Amino acid sequence: MTATRYLYLTRHGEAVPDESTLSETGRRQAALLGVRLRDVPLAAIYHGPLARATESAHVISGRLPGVPLVRSEEAGDYVPYRPGQDELPSGSTDRYLGFLARLPAGGGAQLAARAVARFTGPVPGDRERHELVVTHNFLAGWLVRDALDAPRWRWLGLNHDNAALTVIRYVPGRPAQLVAFNDAGHLRPPGAPRDVR
């Protein structure tokens, strides 16, 4: 028997330029996300090992007493998949390949496969489960791409704001459902318009 999993994804809060810690804005962003999630029955908060994800998770956790924090290599910052030139749209090939060439190689595909195994799909048992993963832009894009069954290269171009919220629902016997994507409503000042163009 399996039950529904709700996966909440967020990118860490804004970091200082050397990424050694969160900025004051980043700490505020993480705190606001924690407040937004107060009514969600989270079973765990997973976070990547880098300082900006770890600190974000701790700030969020401060608003969610009793929810365990779990450090996870799978929630880290890495390139989940490196597409070949023939996979990419012709108008974007050079830009994407140039971007990927500047990033460190190694280990990302294995970590991405482990992240999918650990964080996606229905859960064993008969009780739904809610989990938060505090991660980085690349993994958030990879997990959204996986939920939509999009081509593997399509994690590129899926950008997440700092401390925005994405929610994916995994119901037994159904395709994954993207419930919310990059929702930053909790970060807007009270009374601010929903869409500012």
mmCIF file of C-alpha atoms in Angstrom:
data_model
loop_
_atom_site.group_PDB
_atom_site.id
_atom_site.type_symbol
_atom_site.label_atom_id
_atom_site.label_comp_id
_atom_site.label_asym_id
_atom_site.label_seq_id
_atom_site.Cartn_x
_atom_site.Cartn_y
_atom_site.Cartn_z
ATOM 1 C CA MET A 1 0.000 0.000 0.000
ATOM 2 C CA THR A 2 1.223 3.500 -0.820
ATOM 3 C CA ALA A 3 0.021 6.991 0.039
ATOM 4 C CA THR A 4 0.293 10.475 -1.413
ATOM 5 C CA ARG A 5 3.504 12.447 -0.986
ATOM 6 C CA TYR A 6 3.538 16.248 -1.088
ATOM 7 C CA LEU A 7 7.010 17.486 -1.953
ATOM 8 C CA TYR A 8 7.689 21.132 -1.119
ATOM 9 C CA LEU A 9 10.766 22.522 -2.851
ATOM 10 C CA THR A 10 12.509 25.774 -2.125
ATOM 11 C CA ARG A 11 15.740 27.385 -3.143
ATOM 12 C CA HIS A 12 17.831 28.722 -0.279
ATOM 13 C CA GLY A 13 17.472 32.354 0.739
ATOM 14 C CA GLU A 14 19.603 35.047 -0.836
ATOM 15 C CA ALA A 15 23.287 34.659 0.052
ATOM 16 C CA VAL A 16 26.087 37.194 0.461
ATOM 17 C CA PRO A 17 28.348 37.519 -2.618
ATOM 18 C CA ASP A 18 30.836 34.821 -1.542
ATOM 19 C CA GLU A 19 27.918 32.492 -0.646
ATOM 20 C CA SER A 20 29.389 31.772 2.794
ATOM 21 C CA THR A 21 26.182 32.732 4.600
ATOM 22 C CA LEU A 22 22.758 34.211 3.997
ATOM 23 C CA SER A 23 22.338 37.923 3.579
ATOM 24 C CA GLU A 24 19.947 39.781 5.877
ATOM 25 C CA THR A 25 17.398 39.602 3.054
ATOM 26 C CA GLY A 26 17.998 35.848 2.739
ATOM 27 C CA ARG A 27 17.352 35.275 6.442
ATOM 28 C CA ARG A 28 14.124 37.292 6.176
ATOM 29 C CA GLN A 29 13.070 35.294 3.109
ATOM 30 C CA ALA A 30 13.646 31.994 4.910
ATOM 31 C CA ALA A 31 11.748 33.199 7.985
ATOM 32 C CA LEU A 32 8.779 34.254 5.845
ATOM 33 C CA LEU A 33 8.734 30.844 4.165
ATOM 34 C CA GLY A 34 8.752 29.186 7.598
ATOM 35 C CA VAL A 35 5.740 31.272 8.596
ATOM 36 C CA ARG A 36 3.952 30.316 5.374
ATOM 37 C CA LEU A 37 4.498 26.609 6.071
ATOM 38 C CA ARG A 38 3.261 26.700 9.694
ATOM 39 C CA ASP A 39 0.010 24.933 8.888
ATOM 40 C CA VAL A 40 1.615 22.223 6.738
ATOM 41 C CA PRO A 41 2.109 18.934 8.639
ATOM 42 C CA LEU A 42 5.730 18.537 7.549
ATOM 43 C CA ALA A 43 7.375 15.241 8.468
ATOM 44 C CA ALA A 44 10.912 16.480 7.733
ATOM 45 C CA ILE A 45 12.993 19.329 6.347
ATOM 46 C CA TYR A 46 15.792 18.040 4.116
ATOM 47 C CA HIS A 47 18.591 20.403 3.177
ATOM 48 C CA GLY A 48 21.745 20.375 1.131
ATOM 49 C CA PRO A 49 25.168 20.475 2.790
ATOM 50 C CA LEU A 50 26.264 23.949 1.651
ATOM 51 C CA ALA A 51 26.049 26.850 4.092
ATOM 52 C CA ARG A 52 23.306 28.785 2.309
ATOM 53 C CA ALA A 53 20.938 25.789 2.218
ATOM 54 C CA THR A 54 21.825 24.689 5.757
ATOM 55 C CA GLU A 55 21.258 28.148 7.208
ATOM 56 C CA SER A 56 18.002 28.574 5.289
ATOM 57 C CA ALA A 57 16.731 25.248 6.629
ATOM 58 C CA HIS A 58 17.612 26.242 10.194
ATOM 59 C CA VAL A 59 15.828 29.589 9.883
ATOM 60 C CA ILE A 60 12.748 27.889 8.398
ATOM 61 C CA SER A 61 12.888 25.242 11.128
ATOM 62 C CA GLY A 62 12.858 27.979 13.770
ATOM 63 C CA ARG A 63 9.286 28.745 12.667
ATOM 64 C CA LEU A 64 8.315 25.052 12.617
ATOM 65 C CA PRO A 65 9.113 23.575 16.027
ATOM 66 C CA GLY A 66 9.363 19.810 16.212
ATOM 67 C CA VAL A 67 9.994 19.209 12.494
ATOM 68 C CA PRO A 68 13.262 17.277 12.151
ATOM 69 C CA LEU A 69 16.099 18.658 10.031
ATOM 70 C CA VAL A 70 17.924 16.150 7.819
ATOM 71 C CA ARG A 71 21.158 16.970 5.981
ATOM 72 C CA SER A 72 21.128 15.350 2.552
ATOM 73 C CA GLU A 73 23.846 15.150 -0.095
ATOM 74 C CA GLU A 74 21.084 14.549 -2.647
ATOM 75 C CA ALA A 75 19.696 18.019 -1.875
ATOM 76 C CA GLY A 76 23.040 19.638 -2.745
ATOM 77 C CA ASP A 77 24.187 21.950 -5.517
ATOM 78 C CA TYR A 78 25.273 20.051 -8.622
ATOM 79 C CA VAL A 79 24.585 19.721 -12.344
ATOM 80 C CA PRO A 80 21.958 16.950 -12.583
ATOM 81 C CA TYR A 81 22.363 16.257 -16.290
ATOM 82 C CA ARG A 82 24.649 17.450 -19.100
ATOM 83 C CA PRO A 83 22.855 17.298 -22.441
ATOM 84 C CA GLY A 84 24.559 16.749 -25.748
ATOM 85 C CA GLN A 85 24.432 19.326 -28.498
ATOM 86 C CA ASP A 86 21.871 17.285 -30.442
ATOM 87 C CA GLU A 87 19.365 17.410 -27.538
ATOM 88 C CA LEU A 88 19.210 21.183 -27.242
ATOM 89 C CA PRO A 89 17.032 23.590 -29.245
ATOM 90 C CA SER A 90 19.065 25.004 -32.116
ATOM 91 C CA GLY A 91 18.623 28.627 -31.064
ATOM 92 C CA SER A 92 19.930 27.967 -27.538
ATOM 93 C CA THR A 93 22.621 25.321 -28.052
ATOM 94 C CA ASP A 94 25.690 27.550 -27.811
ATOM 95 C CA ARG A 95 24.364 29.497 -24.829
ATOM 96 C CA TYR A 96 23.492 26.365 -22.832
ATOM 97 C CA LEU A 97 26.707 24.524 -23.682
ATOM 98 C CA GLY A 98 28.768 27.600 -22.817
ATOM 99 C CA PHE A 99 26.984 27.886 -19.483
ATOM 100 C CA LEU A 100 27.516 24.206 -18.653
ATOM 101 C CA ALA A 101 31.206 24.370 -19.622
ATOM 102 C CA ARG A 102 31.786 26.838 -16.773
ATOM 103 C CA LEU A 103 30.366 24.466 -14.145
ATOM 104 C CA PRO A 104 32.299 21.714 -12.354
ATOM 105 C CA ALA A 105 31.852 18.185 -13.660
ATOM 106 C CA GLY A 106 31.436 14.954 -11.751
ATOM 107 C CA GLY A 107 28.890 13.128 -9.670
ATOM 108 C CA GLY A 108 25.814 15.143 -10.549
ATOM 109 C CA ALA A 109 23.983 12.464 -12.522
ATOM 110 C CA GLN A 110 24.352 9.930 -9.706
ATOM 111 C CA LEU A 111 23.189 12.427 -7.071
ATOM 112 C CA ALA A 112 20.238 13.431 -9.268
ATOM 113 C CA ALA A 113 19.163 9.789 -9.622
ATOM 114 C CA ARG A 114 19.409 9.360 -5.852
ATOM 115 C CA ALA A 115 17.389 12.564 -5.315
ATOM 116 C CA VAL A 116 14.594 11.269 -7.549
ATOM 117 C CA ALA A 117 14.597 7.951 -5.669
ATOM 118 C CA ARG A 118 14.574 9.658 -2.269
ATOM 119 C CA PHE A 119 12.211 12.593 -2.748
ATOM 120 C CA THR A 120 9.673 11.631 -5.421
ATOM 121 C CA GLY A 121 6.770 9.252 -5.844
ATOM 122 C CA PRO A 122 4.149 8.000 -3.399
ATOM 123 C CA VAL A 123 5.276 6.881 0.063
ATOM 124 C CA PRO A 124 4.878 3.462 1.694
ATOM 125 C CA GLY A 125 1.920 3.065 4.045
ATOM 126 C CA ASP A 126 -1.541 4.550 4.238
ATOM 127 C CA ARG A 127 -0.791 8.084 5.494
ATOM 128 C CA GLU A 128 0.061 11.000 3.236
ATOM 129 C CA ARG A 129 3.431 12.605 3.841
ATOM 130 C CA HIS A 130 4.583 16.229 3.499
ATOM 131 C CA GLU A 131 8.309 16.928 3.086
ATOM 132 C CA LEU A 132 10.295 20.115 2.466
ATOM 133 C CA VAL A 133 13.571 20.085 0.521
ATOM 134 C CA VAL A 134 15.735 23.198 0.890
ATOM 135 C CA THR A 135 18.033 23.029 -2.093
ATOM 136 C CA HIS A 136 19.454 24.959 -5.035
ATOM 137 C CA ASN A 137 18.142 26.091 -8.394
ATOM 138 C CA PHE A 138 19.478 23.146 -10.424
ATOM 139 C CA LEU A 139 17.923 20.362 -8.333
ATOM 140 C CA ALA A 140 14.609 22.187 -8.066
ATOM 141 C CA GLY A 141 14.555 22.445 -11.865
ATOM 142 C CA TRP A 142 15.505 18.774 -12.215
ATOM 143 C CA LEU A 143 12.708 17.580 -9.919
ATOM 144 C CA VAL A 144 10.118 19.757 -11.679
ATOM 145 C CA ARG A 145 11.347 18.424 -15.038
ATOM 146 C CA ASP A 146 11.019 14.885 -13.704
ATOM 147 C CA ALA A 147 7.479 15.532 -12.440
ATOM 148 C CA LEU A 148 6.436 16.828 -15.858
ATOM 149 C CA ASP A 149 8.180 13.967 -17.662
ATOM 150 C CA ALA A 150 9.959 16.581 -19.790
ATOM 151 C CA PRO A 151 13.140 15.897 -21.781
ATOM 152 C CA ARG A 152 16.191 15.538 -19.553
ATOM 153 C CA TRP A 153 17.816 18.756 -20.796
ATOM 154 C CA ARG A 154 14.757 20.782 -19.771
ATOM 155 C CA TRP A 155 15.959 21.404 -16.218
ATOM 156 C CA LEU A 156 17.879 24.199 -17.911
ATOM 157 C CA GLY A 157 15.818 27.360 -17.932
ATOM 158 C CA LEU A 158 13.607 26.378 -14.983
ATOM 159 C CA ASN A 159 14.589 29.119 -12.565
ATOM 160 C CA HIS A 160 13.538 29.448 -8.942
ATOM 161 C CA ASP A 161 13.561 32.590 -6.851
ATOM 162 C CA ASN A 162 15.242 32.529 -3.478
ATOM 163 C CA ALA A 163 12.840 31.092 -0.864
ATOM 164 C CA ALA A 164 10.018 30.686 -3.392
ATOM 165 C CA LEU A 165 7.865 27.587 -3.073
ATOM 166 C CA THR A 166 7.188 24.774 -5.531
ATOM 167 C CA VAL A 167 4.833 21.929 -4.596
ATOM 168 C CA ILE A 168 4.595 18.563 -6.356
ATOM 169 C CA ARG A 169 1.953 15.973 -5.444
ATOM 170 C CA TYR A 170 2.567 12.247 -6.015
ATOM 171 C CA VAL A 171 -0.722 10.330 -5.842
ATOM 172 C CA PRO A 172 -0.564 6.525 -6.153
ATOM 173 C CA GLY A 173 -1.530 5.387 -9.632
ATOM 174 C CA ARG A 174 -1.395 8.870 -11.197
ATOM 175 C CA PRO A 175 1.235 11.014 -12.890
ATOM 176 C CA ALA A 176 2.961 13.585 -10.679
ATOM 177 C CA GLN A 177 1.047 16.855 -10.355
ATOM 178 C CA LEU A 178 2.712 20.270 -10.230
ATOM 179 C CA VAL A 179 0.537 22.093 -7.693
ATOM 180 C CA ALA A 180 2.559 25.325 -7.419
ATOM 181 C CA PHE A 181 5.696 26.584 -9.148
ATOM 182 C CA ASN A 182 8.069 29.277 -7.908
ATOM 183 C CA ASP A 183 5.380 30.876 -5.734
ATOM 184 C CA ALA A 184 6.848 33.880 -3.933
ATOM 185 C CA GLY A 185 3.587 35.325 -2.607
ATOM 186 C CA HIS A 186 4.804 35.074 0.985
ATOM 187 C CA LEU A 187 7.765 37.327 0.126
ATOM 188 C CA ARG A 188 5.694 40.285 -1.151
ATOM 189 C CA PRO A 189 4.918 43.151 1.198
ATOM 190 C CA PRO A 190 1.323 43.190 2.479
ATOM 191 C CA GLY A 191 -0.965 44.896 -0.010
ATOM 192 C CA ALA A 192 1.462 44.556 -2.940
ATOM 193 C CA PRO A 193 -0.213 43.649 -6.221
ATOM 194 C CA ARG A 194 -0.025 39.983 -7.175
ATOM 195 C CA ASP A 195 1.406 40.626 -10.634
ATOM 196 C CA VAL A 196 3.744 43.542 -11.174
ATOM 197 C CA ARG A 197 4.654 43.935 -14.850
#
